[in-house]
GROMACS .gro file of C-alpha atoms in nm:
model
  443
    1MET     CA    1  19.016   1.429  20.152
    2GLU     CA    2  18.703   1.401  20.373
    3ARG     CA    3  18.691   1.123  20.626
    4ASN     CA    4  18.575   0.803  20.459
    5ALA     CA    5  18.426   0.509  20.650
    6LEU     CA    6  18.633   0.276  20.431
    7GLU     CA    7  18.955   0.401  20.592
    8ARG     CA    8  18.891   0.223  20.923
    9GLN     CA    9  19.049  -0.106  21.025
   10PHE     CA   10  18.781  -0.373  20.988
   11THR     CA   11  18.734  -0.645  21.248
   12ALA     CA   12  18.495  -0.935  21.179
   13VAL     CA   13  18.213  -0.767  21.371
   14LEU     CA   14  18.271  -0.430  21.207
   15LEU     CA   15  18.281  -0.582  20.859
   16LEU     CA   16  17.956  -0.772  20.915
   17ARG     CA   17  17.795  -0.459  21.055
   18PHE     CA   18  17.915  -0.261  20.754
   19ALA     CA   19  17.775  -0.517  20.509
   20LEU     CA   20  17.446  -0.575  20.694
   21PRO     CA   21  17.259  -0.277  20.547
   22ASN     CA   22  17.344  -0.393  20.198
   23ILE     CA   23  17.227  -0.747  20.279
   24VAL     CA   24  16.895  -0.615  20.405
   25MET     CA   25  16.874  -0.387  20.101
   26MET     CA   26  16.915  -0.676  19.859
   27VAL     CA   27  16.660  -0.884  20.049
   28PHE     CA   28  16.411  -0.597  20.028
   29LEU     CA   29  16.474  -0.573  19.654
   30SER     CA   30  16.405  -0.944  19.613
   31LEU     CA   31  16.089  -0.901  19.818
   32TYR     CA   32  15.951  -0.657  19.560
   33THR     CA   33  15.901  -0.945  19.321
   34ILE     CA   34  15.794  -1.191  19.591
   35VAL     CA   35  15.534  -0.959  19.746
   36ASP     CA   36  15.389  -0.897  19.401
   37GLY     CA   37  15.373  -1.271  19.345
   38MET     CA   38  15.202  -1.334  19.677
   39PHE     CA   39  14.930  -1.073  19.620
   40ILE     CA   40  14.887  -1.165  19.253
   41SER     CA   41  14.846  -1.533  19.337
   42ARG     CA   42  14.594  -1.466  19.612
   43TYR     CA   43  14.396  -1.182  19.452
   44VAL     CA   44  14.411  -1.280  19.084
   45GLY     CA   45  14.514  -1.648  19.077
   46THR     CA   46  14.804  -1.881  19.002
   47LEU     CA   47  14.754  -1.835  18.626
   48ALA     CA   48  14.839  -1.467  18.672
   49LEU     CA   49  15.138  -1.568  18.888
   50SER     CA   50  15.269  -1.786  18.607
   51ALA     CA   51  15.213  -1.498  18.363
   52VAL     CA   52  15.431  -1.264  18.569
   53ASN     CA   53  15.719  -1.511  18.554
   54MET     CA   54  15.702  -1.521  18.174
   55SER     CA   55  15.818  -1.158  18.163
   56TYR     CA   56  16.083  -1.192  18.433
   57PRO     CA   57  16.363  -1.238  18.175
   58LEU     CA   58  16.307  -0.874  18.072
   59THR     CA   59  16.339  -0.761  18.434
   60SER     CA   60  16.658  -0.966  18.467
   61LEU     CA   61  16.808  -0.797  18.161
   62GLN     CA   62  16.742  -0.455  18.311
   63LEU     CA   63  16.888  -0.562  18.645
   64ALA     CA   64  17.188  -0.696  18.455
   65MET     CA   65  17.267  -0.356  18.310
   66GLY     CA   66  17.199  -0.171  18.634
   67ILE     CA   67  17.415  -0.402  18.847
   68MET     CA   68  17.689  -0.390  18.583
   69LEU     CA   69  17.699  -0.010  18.607
   70GLY     CA   70  17.672  -0.009  18.986
   71THR     CA   71  17.929  -0.275  19.075
   72GLY     CA   72  18.172  -0.190  18.796
   73GLY     CA   73  18.151   0.181  18.871
   74SER     CA   74  18.181   0.123  19.245
   75ALA     CA   75  18.506  -0.070  19.202
   76VAL     CA   76  18.658   0.217  19.003
   77ILE     CA   77  18.529   0.488  19.235
   78ALA     CA   78  18.629   0.311  19.560
   79ARG     CA   79  18.979   0.243  19.424
   80GLU     CA   80  19.017   0.610  19.328
   81LEU     CA   81  18.908   0.715  19.677
   82GLY     CA   82  19.165   0.477  19.825
   83GLU     CA   83  19.431   0.637  19.603
   84GLY     CA   84  19.329   0.985  19.717
   85LYS     CA   85  19.180   1.090  19.380
   86THR     CA   86  18.861   1.237  19.528
   87ASP     CA   87  18.777   1.484  19.249
   88GLN     CA   88  18.815   1.217  18.982
   89ALA     CA   89  18.601   0.978  19.185
   90ARG     CA   90  18.323   1.239  19.202
   91GLN     CA   91  18.334   1.297  18.828
   92ASP     CA   92  18.315   0.925  18.761
   93PHE     CA   93  18.034   0.886  19.013
   94THR     CA   94  17.829   1.157  18.844
   95PHE     CA   95  17.875   1.006  18.500
   96VAL     CA   96  17.783   0.655  18.617
   97VAL     CA   97  17.455   0.781  18.764
   98ALA     CA   98  17.377   0.975  18.445
   99ALA     CA   99  17.449   0.664  18.237
  100ALA     CA  100  17.213   0.459  18.453
  101ALA     CA  101  16.929   0.706  18.414
  102SER     CA  102  16.983   0.720  18.038
  103ALA     CA  103  16.993   0.340  18.005
  104GLY     CA  104  16.666   0.309  18.198
  105THR     CA  105  16.497   0.561  17.970
  106VAL     CA  106  16.610   0.372  17.660
  107CYS     CA  107  16.478   0.043  17.803
  108ALA     CA  108  16.142   0.201  17.883
  109LEU     CA  109  16.094   0.341  17.533
  110ALA     CA  110  16.241   0.055  17.331
  111GLY     CA  111  16.085  -0.219  17.541
  112ASN     CA  112  15.732  -0.082  17.521
  113ALA     CA  113  15.765  -0.026  17.146
  114VAL     CA  114  15.797  -0.401  17.078
  115LEU     CA  115  15.651  -0.551  17.396
  116PRO     CA  116  15.385  -0.785  17.250
  117TRP     CA  117  15.642  -0.936  17.018
  118LEU     CA  118  15.891  -0.978  17.304
  119LEU     CA  119  15.637  -1.161  17.519
  120GLU     CA  120  15.553  -1.396  17.234
  121VAL     CA  121  15.923  -1.472  17.187
  122LEU     CA  122  15.944  -1.552  17.558
  123GLY     CA  123  15.679  -1.818  17.512
  124THR     CA  124  15.385  -1.648  17.684
  125SER     CA  125  15.072  -1.855  17.624
  126SER     CA  126  14.742  -1.709  17.506
  127ALA     CA  127  14.597  -1.771  17.853
  128GLN     CA  128  14.883  -1.579  18.019
  129MET     CA  129  14.903  -1.284  17.777
  130PRO     CA  130  14.610  -1.077  17.920
  131TYR     CA  131  14.791  -1.068  18.254
  132CYS     CA  132  15.149  -1.050  18.134
  133LEU     CA  133  15.114  -0.764  17.887
  134PRO     CA  134  14.975  -0.486  18.113
  135TYR     CA  135  15.197  -0.587  18.405
  136THR     CA  136  15.516  -0.575  18.200
  137ARG     CA  137  15.422  -0.256  18.015
  138ILE     CA  138  15.382  -0.063  18.339
  139LEU     CA  139  15.705  -0.197  18.489
  140LEU     CA  140  15.895  -0.091  18.178
  141TRP     CA  141  15.781   0.269  18.223
  142PHE     CA  142  15.941   0.260  18.568
  143ALA     CA  143  16.274   0.133  18.425
  144PRO     CA  144  16.466   0.460  18.498
  145GLY     CA  145  16.369   0.426  18.866
  146MET     CA  146  16.482   0.063  18.870
  147PHE     CA  147  16.820   0.151  18.718
  148LEU     CA  148  16.883   0.437  18.960
  149GLN     CA  149  16.776   0.229  19.260
  150THR     CA  150  17.012  -0.052  19.158
  151VAL     CA  151  17.308   0.181  19.109
  152PHE     CA  152  17.248   0.379  19.427
  153GLN     CA  153  17.223   0.067  19.644
  154VAL     CA  154  17.592   0.001  19.563
  155LEU     CA  155  17.710   0.362  19.560
  156PHE     CA  156  17.560   0.442  19.899
  157VAL     CA  157  17.799   0.180  20.038
  158THR     CA  158  18.091   0.325  19.842
  159ALA     CA  159  18.008   0.665  19.990
  160GLY     CA  160  18.023   0.515  20.340
  161ARG     CA  161  17.645   0.553  20.391
  162PRO     CA  162  17.505   0.198  20.377
  163GLY     CA  163  17.248   0.286  20.642
  164LEU     CA  164  17.089   0.549  20.422
  165GLY     CA  165  17.070   0.303  20.135
  166LEU     CA  166  16.907   0.050  20.366
  167ALA     CA  167  16.654   0.300  20.497
  168SER     CA  168  16.548   0.417  20.151
  169THR     CA  169  16.518   0.062  20.020
  170ALA     CA  170  16.321  -0.044  20.329
  171VAL     CA  171  16.078   0.244  20.281
  172GLY     CA  172  16.043   0.148  19.916
  173GLY     CA  173  15.975  -0.212  20.014
  174VAL     CA  174  15.713  -0.116  20.271
  175ALA     CA  175  15.550   0.119  20.019
  176ASN     CA  176  15.535  -0.168  19.769
  177LEU     CA  177  15.372  -0.395  20.026
  178VAL     CA  178  15.114  -0.140  20.142
  179LEU     CA  179  15.028  -0.027  19.789
  180ASP     CA  180  14.995  -0.388  19.671
  181ALA     CA  181  14.736  -0.448  19.941
  182LEU     CA  182  14.558  -0.120  19.862
  183PHE     CA  183  14.563  -0.134  19.482
  184MET     CA  184  14.479  -0.505  19.452
  185GLY     CA  185  14.240  -0.515  19.748
  186PRO     CA  186  13.995  -0.228  19.805
  187MET     CA  187  14.074  -0.050  19.477
  188GLY     CA  188  14.045  -0.366  19.268
  189TRP     CA  189  14.317  -0.282  19.015
  190GLY     CA  190  14.424  -0.645  18.980
  191ILE     CA  191  14.759  -0.716  18.823
  192THR     CA  192  14.791  -0.354  18.709
  193GLY     CA  193  14.796  -0.248  19.074
  194ALA     CA  194  15.083  -0.486  19.146
  195ALA     CA  195  15.294  -0.331  18.870
  196VAL     CA  196  15.223   0.028  18.982
  197ALA     CA  197  15.306  -0.059  19.344
  198THR     CA  198  15.638  -0.215  19.240
  199GLY     CA  199  15.727   0.084  19.024
  200ILE     CA  200  15.661   0.328  19.307
  201GLY     CA  201  15.878   0.110  19.531
  202TYR     CA  202  16.163   0.148  19.280
  203CYS     CA  203  16.129   0.527  19.283
  204VAL     CA  204  16.173   0.577  19.657
  205PRO     CA  205  16.547   0.481  19.671
  206ALA     CA  206  16.604   0.643  19.330
  207VAL     CA  207  16.470   0.981  19.443
  208THR     CA  208  16.650   0.949  19.779
  209GLY     CA  209  16.983   0.902  19.601
  210LEU     CA  210  16.927   1.192  19.365
  211VAL     CA  211  16.835   1.428  19.650
  212TYR     CA  212  17.109   1.313  19.890
  213PHE     CA  213  17.399   1.333  19.648
  214SER     CA  214  17.274   1.667  19.515
  215LEU     CA  215  17.273   1.822  19.864
  216GLU     CA  216  17.573   1.637  20.018
  217LYS     CA  217  17.864   1.866  20.109
  218GLN     CA  218  18.078   1.673  20.359
  219GLY     CA  219  18.108   1.314  20.235
  220PRO     CA  220  18.353   1.176  19.979
  221LEU     CA  221  18.095   1.145  19.700
  222ARG     CA  222  17.856   1.405  19.560
  223PHE     CA  223  17.729   1.518  19.224
  224THR     CA  224  17.962   1.745  19.035
  225ARG     CA  225  17.964   1.898  18.688
  226LEU     CA  226  17.877   1.631  18.432
  227ALA     CA  227  18.177   1.545  18.217
  228ALA     CA  228  18.207   1.274  17.955
  229ARG     CA  229  18.402   0.982  18.105
  230TRP     CA  230  18.352   0.728  17.829
  231ARG     CA  231  18.678   0.539  17.882
  232MET     CA  232  18.605   0.503  18.252
  233LEU     CA  233  18.249   0.390  18.174
  234ALA     CA  234  18.371   0.129  17.928
  235GLY     CA  235  18.616  -0.003  18.186
  236ALA     CA  236  18.348  -0.005  18.456
  237CYS     CA  237  18.110  -0.194  18.230
  238GLY     CA  238  18.380  -0.446  18.147
  239ASN     CA  239  18.464  -0.483  18.514
  240GLY     CA  240  18.099  -0.524  18.609
  241SER     CA  241  18.032  -0.763  18.323
  242SER     CA  242  18.033  -1.066  18.552
  243GLU     CA  243  17.732  -0.933  18.740
  244MET     CA  244  17.572  -0.855  18.404
  245VAL     CA  245  17.643  -1.210  18.287
  246SER     CA  246  17.479  -1.348  18.602
  247ASN     CA  247  17.157  -1.162  18.542
  248ILE     CA  248  17.152  -1.231  18.169
  249ALA     CA  249  17.192  -1.596  18.262
  250VAL     CA  250  16.893  -1.560  18.497
  251ALA     CA  251  16.694  -1.427  18.203
  252VAL     CA  252  16.794  -1.718  17.979
  253THR     CA  253  16.747  -1.987  18.241
  254THR     CA  254  16.412  -1.844  18.353
  255PHE     CA  255  16.302  -1.867  17.990
  256LEU     CA  256  16.420  -2.230  17.972
  257PHE     CA  257  16.251  -2.315  18.302
  258ASN     CA  258  15.925  -2.163  18.177
  259VAL     CA  259  15.941  -2.361  17.853
  260LEU     CA  260  16.021  -2.689  18.031
  261PHE     CA  261  15.760  -2.649  18.303
  262LEU     CA  262  15.494  -2.553  18.048
  263ARG     CA  263  15.584  -2.869  17.855
  264TYR     CA  264  15.575  -3.108  18.152
  265TRP     CA  265  15.317  -2.950  18.386
  266GLY     CA  266  15.143  -2.663  18.203
  267GLU     CA  267  15.070  -2.322  18.361
  268ASP     CA  268  15.055  -2.483  18.709
  269GLY     CA  269  15.416  -2.591  18.662
  270VAL     CA  270  15.526  -2.237  18.579
  271ALA     CA  271  15.352  -2.112  18.894
  272ALA     CA  272  15.533  -2.381  19.097
  273ILE     CA  273  15.881  -2.295  18.968
  274THR     CA  274  15.801  -1.928  19.026
  275ILE     CA  275  15.741  -2.000  19.395
  276VAL     CA  276  16.057  -2.212  19.423
  277MET     CA  277  16.265  -1.940  19.259
  278TYR     CA  278  16.135  -1.689  19.513
  279PHE     CA  279  16.334  -1.881  19.775
  280GLN     CA  280  16.639  -1.861  19.550
  281PHE     CA  281  16.587  -1.485  19.505
  282VAL     CA  282  16.590  -1.424  19.879
  283PHE     CA  283  16.884  -1.649  19.963
  284SER     CA  284  17.098  -1.533  19.670
  285ALA     CA  285  17.012  -1.177  19.776
  286VAL     CA  286  17.177  -1.246  20.113
  287ASP     CA  287  17.496  -1.369  19.944
  288LEU     CA  288  17.493  -1.096  19.682
  289GLY     CA  289  17.413  -0.824  19.935
  290PHE     CA  290  17.699  -0.934  20.159
  291SER     CA  291  17.942  -0.964  19.867
  292MET     CA  292  17.847  -0.626  19.724
  293GLY     CA  293  17.857  -0.474  20.071
  294VAL     CA  294  18.218  -0.579  20.135
  295ALA     CA  295  18.338  -0.512  19.777
  296PRO     CA  296  18.406  -0.138  19.833
  297VAL     CA  297  18.614  -0.234  20.138
  298VAL     CA  298  18.819  -0.473  19.926
  299SER     CA  299  18.862  -0.216  19.647
  300TYR     CA  300  18.965   0.056  19.893
  301LYS     CA  301  19.214  -0.159  20.084
  302PHE     CA  302  19.358  -0.289  19.756
  303GLY     CA  303  19.398   0.066  19.627
  304ALA     CA  304  19.560   0.169  19.956
  305GLY     CA  305  19.795  -0.133  19.955
  306ASP     CA  306  19.670  -0.260  20.293
  307THR     CA  307  19.745  -0.632  20.249
  308ASP     CA  308  19.689  -0.724  20.614
  309GLN     CA  309  19.333  -0.593  20.600
  310LEU     CA  310  19.270  -0.772  20.271
  311ARG     CA  311  19.363  -1.103  20.431
  312ARG     CA  312  19.145  -1.047  20.736
  313VAL     CA  313  18.848  -0.933  20.528
  314HIS     CA  314  18.877  -1.235  20.298
  315ARG     CA  315  18.886  -1.483  20.589
  316VAL     CA  316  18.579  -1.327  20.748
  317CYS     CA  317  18.394  -1.331  20.416
  318LEU     CA  318  18.457  -1.698  20.351
  319GLY     CA  319  18.346  -1.787  20.702
  320PHE     CA  320  18.024  -1.591  20.666
  321ILE     CA  321  17.945  -1.743  20.326
  322VAL     CA  322  17.991  -2.102  20.445
  323LEU     CA  323  17.784  -2.058  20.762
  324SER     CA  324  17.506  -1.869  20.586
  325SER     CA  325  17.484  -2.131  20.311
  326VAL     CA  326  17.422  -2.410  20.562
  327ALA     CA  327  17.171  -2.196  20.750
  328MET     CA  328  16.980  -2.111  20.433
  329TYR     CA  329  16.950  -2.476  20.331
  330VAL     CA  330  16.819  -2.581  20.672
  331LEU     CA  331  16.579  -2.286  20.691
  332SER     CA  332  16.441  -2.350  20.343
  333ARG     CA  333  16.362  -2.714  20.422
  334LEU     CA  334  16.189  -2.617  20.746
  335ALA     CA  335  15.992  -2.325  20.604
  336ILE     CA  336  15.870  -2.443  20.262
  337GLY     CA  337  15.550  -2.605  20.390
  338THR     CA  338  15.458  -2.306  20.605
  339LEU     CA  339  15.534  -2.037  20.346
  340LEU     CA  340  15.373  -2.217  20.055
  341VAL     CA  341  15.028  -2.127  20.188
  342LEU     CA  342  15.104  -1.760  20.116
  343PHE     CA  343  15.086  -1.835  19.744
  344THR     CA  344  14.850  -2.126  19.689
  345ASP     CA  345  14.626  -2.381  19.857
  346LEU     CA  346  14.822  -2.670  20.003
  347ASP     CA  347  14.587  -2.928  19.851
  348GLY     CA  348  14.610  -2.783  19.499
  349PRO     CA  349  14.821  -2.890  19.199
  350VAL     CA  350  15.068  -2.601  19.229
  351ALA     CA  351  15.157  -2.700  19.586
  352ALA     CA  352  15.198  -3.065  19.485
  353ILE     CA  353  15.440  -2.979  19.205
  354THR     CA  354  15.636  -2.744  19.431
  355LEU     CA  355  15.675  -2.996  19.713
  356GLU     CA  356  15.779  -3.265  19.465
  357GLY     CA  357  16.084  -3.077  19.341
  358PHE     CA  358  16.187  -2.841  19.620
  359PRO     CA  359  16.395  -3.091  19.823
  360ILE     CA  360  16.614  -3.145  19.515
  361PHE     CA  361  16.635  -2.779  19.417
  362ALA     CA  362  16.721  -2.665  19.771
  363VAL     CA  363  17.057  -2.848  19.766
  364SER     CA  364  17.182  -2.565  19.543
  365PHE     CA  365  17.165  -2.326  19.841
  366LEU     CA  366  17.466  -2.508  19.991
  367PHE     CA  367  17.690  -2.427  19.692
  368MET     CA  368  17.593  -2.094  19.538
  369GLY     CA  369  17.731  -1.855  19.802
  370VAL     CA  370  18.102  -1.914  19.736
  371SER     CA  371  18.061  -1.849  19.363
  372ILE     CA  372  17.866  -1.527  19.422
  373TYR     CA  373  18.135  -1.404  19.662
  374ALA     CA  374  18.425  -1.507  19.435
  375SER     CA  375  18.276  -1.324  19.138
  376SER     CA  376  18.222  -1.009  19.344
  377LEU     CA  377  18.573  -1.032  19.491
  378PHE     CA  378  18.741  -1.023  19.151
  379THR     CA  379  18.514  -0.739  19.042
  380ALA     CA  380  18.639  -0.548  19.346
  381PHE     CA  381  18.995  -0.608  19.225
  382SER     CA  382  18.889  -0.470  18.883
  383ASN     CA  383  18.953  -0.812  18.728
  384GLY     CA  384  18.636  -0.830  18.524
  385VAL     CA  385  18.762  -1.119  18.312
  386VAL     CA  386  18.795  -1.369  18.597
  387SER     CA  387  18.473  -1.244  18.755
  388ALA     CA  388  18.288  -1.289  18.427
  389VAL     CA  389  18.430  -1.639  18.374
  390ILE     CA  390  18.306  -1.747  18.719
  391SER     CA  391  17.960  -1.603  18.656
  392PHE     CA  392  17.938  -1.735  18.301
  393ALA     CA  393  18.040  -2.087  18.402
  394ARG     CA  394  17.806  -2.108  18.700
  395THR     CA  395  17.493  -1.932  18.580
  396PHE     CA  396  17.504  -1.990  18.206
  397LEU     CA  397  17.735  -2.264  18.078
  398PHE     CA  398  17.666  -2.523  18.346
  399LEU     CA  399  17.301  -2.439  18.410
  400VAL     CA  400  17.192  -2.413  18.049
  401GLY     CA  401  17.382  -2.731  17.974
  402ALA     CA  402  17.214  -2.910  18.265
  403LEU     CA  403  16.869  -2.788  18.159
  404LEU     CA  404  16.925  -2.914  17.806
  405VAL     CA  405  17.076  -3.252  17.900
  406LEU     CA  406  16.934  -3.373  18.234
  407PRO     CA  407  16.562  -3.366  18.143
  408GLU     CA  408  16.640  -3.581  17.840
  409LEU     CA  409  16.818  -3.835  18.062
  410LEU     CA  410  16.610  -3.824  18.381
  411GLY     CA  411  16.277  -3.672  18.278
  412ARG     CA  412  16.105  -3.439  18.523
  413SER     CA  413  16.358  -3.503  18.801
  414GLY     CA  414  16.632  -3.379  18.570
  415ILE     CA  415  16.473  -3.034  18.556
  416TRP     CA  416  16.482  -3.000  18.934
  417LEU     CA  417  16.837  -3.140  18.949
  418ALA     CA  418  16.978  -2.890  18.698
  419VAL     CA  419  17.038  -2.604  18.943
  420PRO     CA  420  17.219  -2.808  19.214
  421THR     CA  421  17.436  -2.966  18.944
  422ALA     CA  422  17.532  -2.629  18.796
  423GLU     CA  423  17.604  -2.477  19.138
  424LEU     CA  424  17.829  -2.767  19.238
  425LEU     CA  425  18.030  -2.737  18.916
  426GLY     CA  426  18.045  -2.360  18.962
  427LEU     CA  427  18.181  -2.407  19.313
  428GLY     CA  428  18.474  -2.601  19.167
  429VAL     CA  429  18.556  -2.322  18.921
  430SER     CA  430  18.531  -2.055  19.193
  431ALA     CA  431  18.754  -2.247  19.434
  432GLY     CA  432  19.021  -2.276  19.164
  433PHE     CA  433  19.024  -1.902  19.096
  434LEU     CA  434  19.023  -1.817  19.467
  435LEU     CA  435  19.337  -2.025  19.515
  436TRP     CA  436  19.498  -1.867  19.207
  437GLY     CA  437  19.422  -1.513  19.325
  438ARG     CA  438  19.588  -1.547  19.665
  439LYS     CA  439  19.938  -1.478  19.527
  440LYS     CA  440  19.829  -1.218  19.274
  441TYR     CA  441  19.629  -1.000  19.515
  442GLY     CA  442  19.782  -1.092  19.849
  443TYR     CA  443  19.468  -1.193  20.035
   0.00000   0.00000   0.00000
């Protein structure tokens, strides 16, 4: 078997260095949406910004499927590499990538076929529809690129090439930024330009992955003859279901947030929660990027039976998550006033609504990291059931429940309080499973 970067003995510094490219990758991915929002708000207006958020549940559903394939497949492939089953790992890798491309194509065709109806179901107002419809239609046509980008960002790490994944995602992010400025500025394409720029950004890592793994000859992973691996794919999807649940929950809760903010504040309220959620996107991307970055290490060491390394890796991970959570909360409170000007005027209604609720919402940043890590950890152990329970409880059961109950009890403050409440309850569930798993997996 070719030398694999996952074979090394990981110190704290080496583990953080190994995960760093994936963290930066995930932050860049979150910036796709945020950069679009910034340019849309400034070039088209906050009504258009609110319109973009109405279609975000569809984007979350696509991300759900892509992350499910990527994380679930990575756990299987990394474990097989740890067990020395290189040829089988390559076959499974090839089939996972093919499945991702096929799923993206189906989403593009099916989504565009019924798009106006879907946007109406999501509650898009008549004022938002002229902006939401063209933006979402274009993004759907780029769905295959989104799926491949999402899968490759995990599989580059599994292949021991996180730096290449980082570079391709960074180039895609820069391309998105530059093209947003070009298409929406001098070329005057409006919201259509934002969608095209984002789609092109998706395609850069997707094409990079296709070319690299087609030409690769030395590394552990490369494309091989396509063979049907349906049982493996079903197991990978089941194992990655927790990540799918998380993103489906984002779709559902974004829908509920949009409905509630339209009811209490109108389109300005939707624009405000969109800006607040941009902070959540970035900070959760740090936690998710780190957790996904270390997951192949966990899977490999578990497959190789290296219990000492599992324990060391787990301790380092918990330390990083706790410290980063505190840092993100402090940074968010310090930066909100400064960064808000990127999206809207500070003396306008959108800024007033945002500043009213952000101090409450930001408390959630202290709690969410442990749950994200715990879910990813059990995915790495191929325990999709526990991983899914953690994700379902935190992002769906508790949050949907809080959104349905707290506004009725506390009014507008209850909407802002829903996320911190759900994250705190989710932390309790995650801590319980982490304690339970210590004996079972030896970390």
